[in-house]
Short mmCIF file of C-alpha atoms in Angstrom, two decimals:
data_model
loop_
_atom_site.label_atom_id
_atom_site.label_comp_id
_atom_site.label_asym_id
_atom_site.label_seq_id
_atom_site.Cartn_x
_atom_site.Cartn_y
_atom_site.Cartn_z
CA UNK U 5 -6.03 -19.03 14.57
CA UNK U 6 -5.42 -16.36 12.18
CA UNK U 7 -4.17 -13.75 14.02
CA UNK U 8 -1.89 -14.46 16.79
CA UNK U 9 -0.63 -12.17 19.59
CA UNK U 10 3.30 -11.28 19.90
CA UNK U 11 4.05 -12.02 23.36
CA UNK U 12 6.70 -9.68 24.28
CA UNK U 13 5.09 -6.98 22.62
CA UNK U 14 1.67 -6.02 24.24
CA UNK U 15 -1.59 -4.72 21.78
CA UNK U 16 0.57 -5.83 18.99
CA UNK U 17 -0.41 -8.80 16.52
CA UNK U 18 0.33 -10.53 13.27
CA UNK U 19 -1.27 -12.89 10.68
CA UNK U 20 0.04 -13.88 7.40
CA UNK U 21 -0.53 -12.22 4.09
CA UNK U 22 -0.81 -14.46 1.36
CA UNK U 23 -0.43 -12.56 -1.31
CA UNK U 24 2.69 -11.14 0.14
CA UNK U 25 3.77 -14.33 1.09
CA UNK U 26 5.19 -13.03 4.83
CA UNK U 27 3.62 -11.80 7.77
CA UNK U 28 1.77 -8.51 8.51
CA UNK U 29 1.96 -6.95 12.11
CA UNK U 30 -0.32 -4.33 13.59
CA UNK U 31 -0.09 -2.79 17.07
CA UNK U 32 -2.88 -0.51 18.85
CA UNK U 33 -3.45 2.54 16.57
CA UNK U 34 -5.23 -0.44 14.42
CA UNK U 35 -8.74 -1.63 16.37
CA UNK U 36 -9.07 -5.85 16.06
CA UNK U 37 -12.42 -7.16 17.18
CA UNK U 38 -10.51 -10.38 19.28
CA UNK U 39 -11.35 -12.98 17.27
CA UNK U 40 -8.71 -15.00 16.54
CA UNK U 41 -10.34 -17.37 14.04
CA UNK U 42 -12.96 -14.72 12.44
CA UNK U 43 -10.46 -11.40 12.81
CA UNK U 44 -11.80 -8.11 11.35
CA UNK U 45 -9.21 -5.08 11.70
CA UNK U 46 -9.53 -1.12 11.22
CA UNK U 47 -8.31 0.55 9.59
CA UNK U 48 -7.00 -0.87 6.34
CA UNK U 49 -3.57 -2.20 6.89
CA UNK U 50 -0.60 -0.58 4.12
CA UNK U 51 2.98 -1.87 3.76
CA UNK U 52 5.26 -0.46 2.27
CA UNK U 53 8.72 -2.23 1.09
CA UNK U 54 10.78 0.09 -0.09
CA UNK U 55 14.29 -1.22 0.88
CA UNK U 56 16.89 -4.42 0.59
CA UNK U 57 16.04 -6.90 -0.57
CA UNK U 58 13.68 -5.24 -2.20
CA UNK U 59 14.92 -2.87 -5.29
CA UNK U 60 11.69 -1.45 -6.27
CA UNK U 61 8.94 -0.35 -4.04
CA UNK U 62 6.33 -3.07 -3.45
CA UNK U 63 2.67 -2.69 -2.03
CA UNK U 64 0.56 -4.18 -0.21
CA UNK U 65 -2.84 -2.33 1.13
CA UNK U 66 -5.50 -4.20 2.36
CA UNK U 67 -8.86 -4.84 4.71
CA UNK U 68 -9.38 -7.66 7.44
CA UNK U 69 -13.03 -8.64 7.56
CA UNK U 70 -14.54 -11.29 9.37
CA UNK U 71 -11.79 -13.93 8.56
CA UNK U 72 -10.90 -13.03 5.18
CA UNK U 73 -8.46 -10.00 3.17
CA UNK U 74 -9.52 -7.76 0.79
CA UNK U 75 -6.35 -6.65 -1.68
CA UNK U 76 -6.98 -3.32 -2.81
CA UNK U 77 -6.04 -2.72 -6.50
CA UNK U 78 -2.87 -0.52 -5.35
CA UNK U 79 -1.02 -3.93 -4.73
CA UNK U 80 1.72 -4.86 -6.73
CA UNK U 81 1.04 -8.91 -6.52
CA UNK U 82 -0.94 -11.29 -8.01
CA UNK U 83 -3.53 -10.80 -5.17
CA UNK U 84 -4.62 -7.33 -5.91
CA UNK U 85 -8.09 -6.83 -6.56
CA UNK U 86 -9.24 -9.99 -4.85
CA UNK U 87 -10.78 -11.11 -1.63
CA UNK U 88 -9.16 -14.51 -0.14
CA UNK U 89 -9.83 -16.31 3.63
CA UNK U 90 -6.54 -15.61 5.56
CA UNK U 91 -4.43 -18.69 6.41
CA UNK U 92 -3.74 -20.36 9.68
CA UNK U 93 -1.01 -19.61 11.61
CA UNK U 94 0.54 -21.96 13.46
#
């Protein structure tokens, strides 16, 4: 599976972003077509870390399509720009 479910925390799910290299969650103000294996998410999904550890701001800003994520070029790693298959999660 690629997106997985947080179990305390109803409507509210998280897969991992490899270009970040951590995991992204998204609740219900974001739609998710239930497929765990194939997920597609709207609308695109923006982080934001702007605080410790991190002393500059980093981006990440991306779409969830059918299984794979599409970096937009406002990311600030090596990913931006590029369209990759989401890992597994475990």
């Amino acid at each position: 599976m690629k997106v997985l479910p947080i179990i305390n925390d109803p409507g509210t799910y998280v897969f991992e972003c490899p270009g970040c290299k951590c995991s992204h969650k998204i609740d219900s103000k974001w739609s998710y077509n239930g497929n765990p294996d194939k997920p597609t998410l709207s609308p695109s999904v923006l982080v934001r870390m702007d605080r410790p550890p991190h002393p500059e701001v980093k981006i990440c800003h991306s779409f969830v399509k059918d299984g794979n994520i599409q970096f937009l070029s406002d990311c600030t790693h090596e990913l931006a720009g590029q369209t990759v298959e989401l890992p597994e999660l475990e």
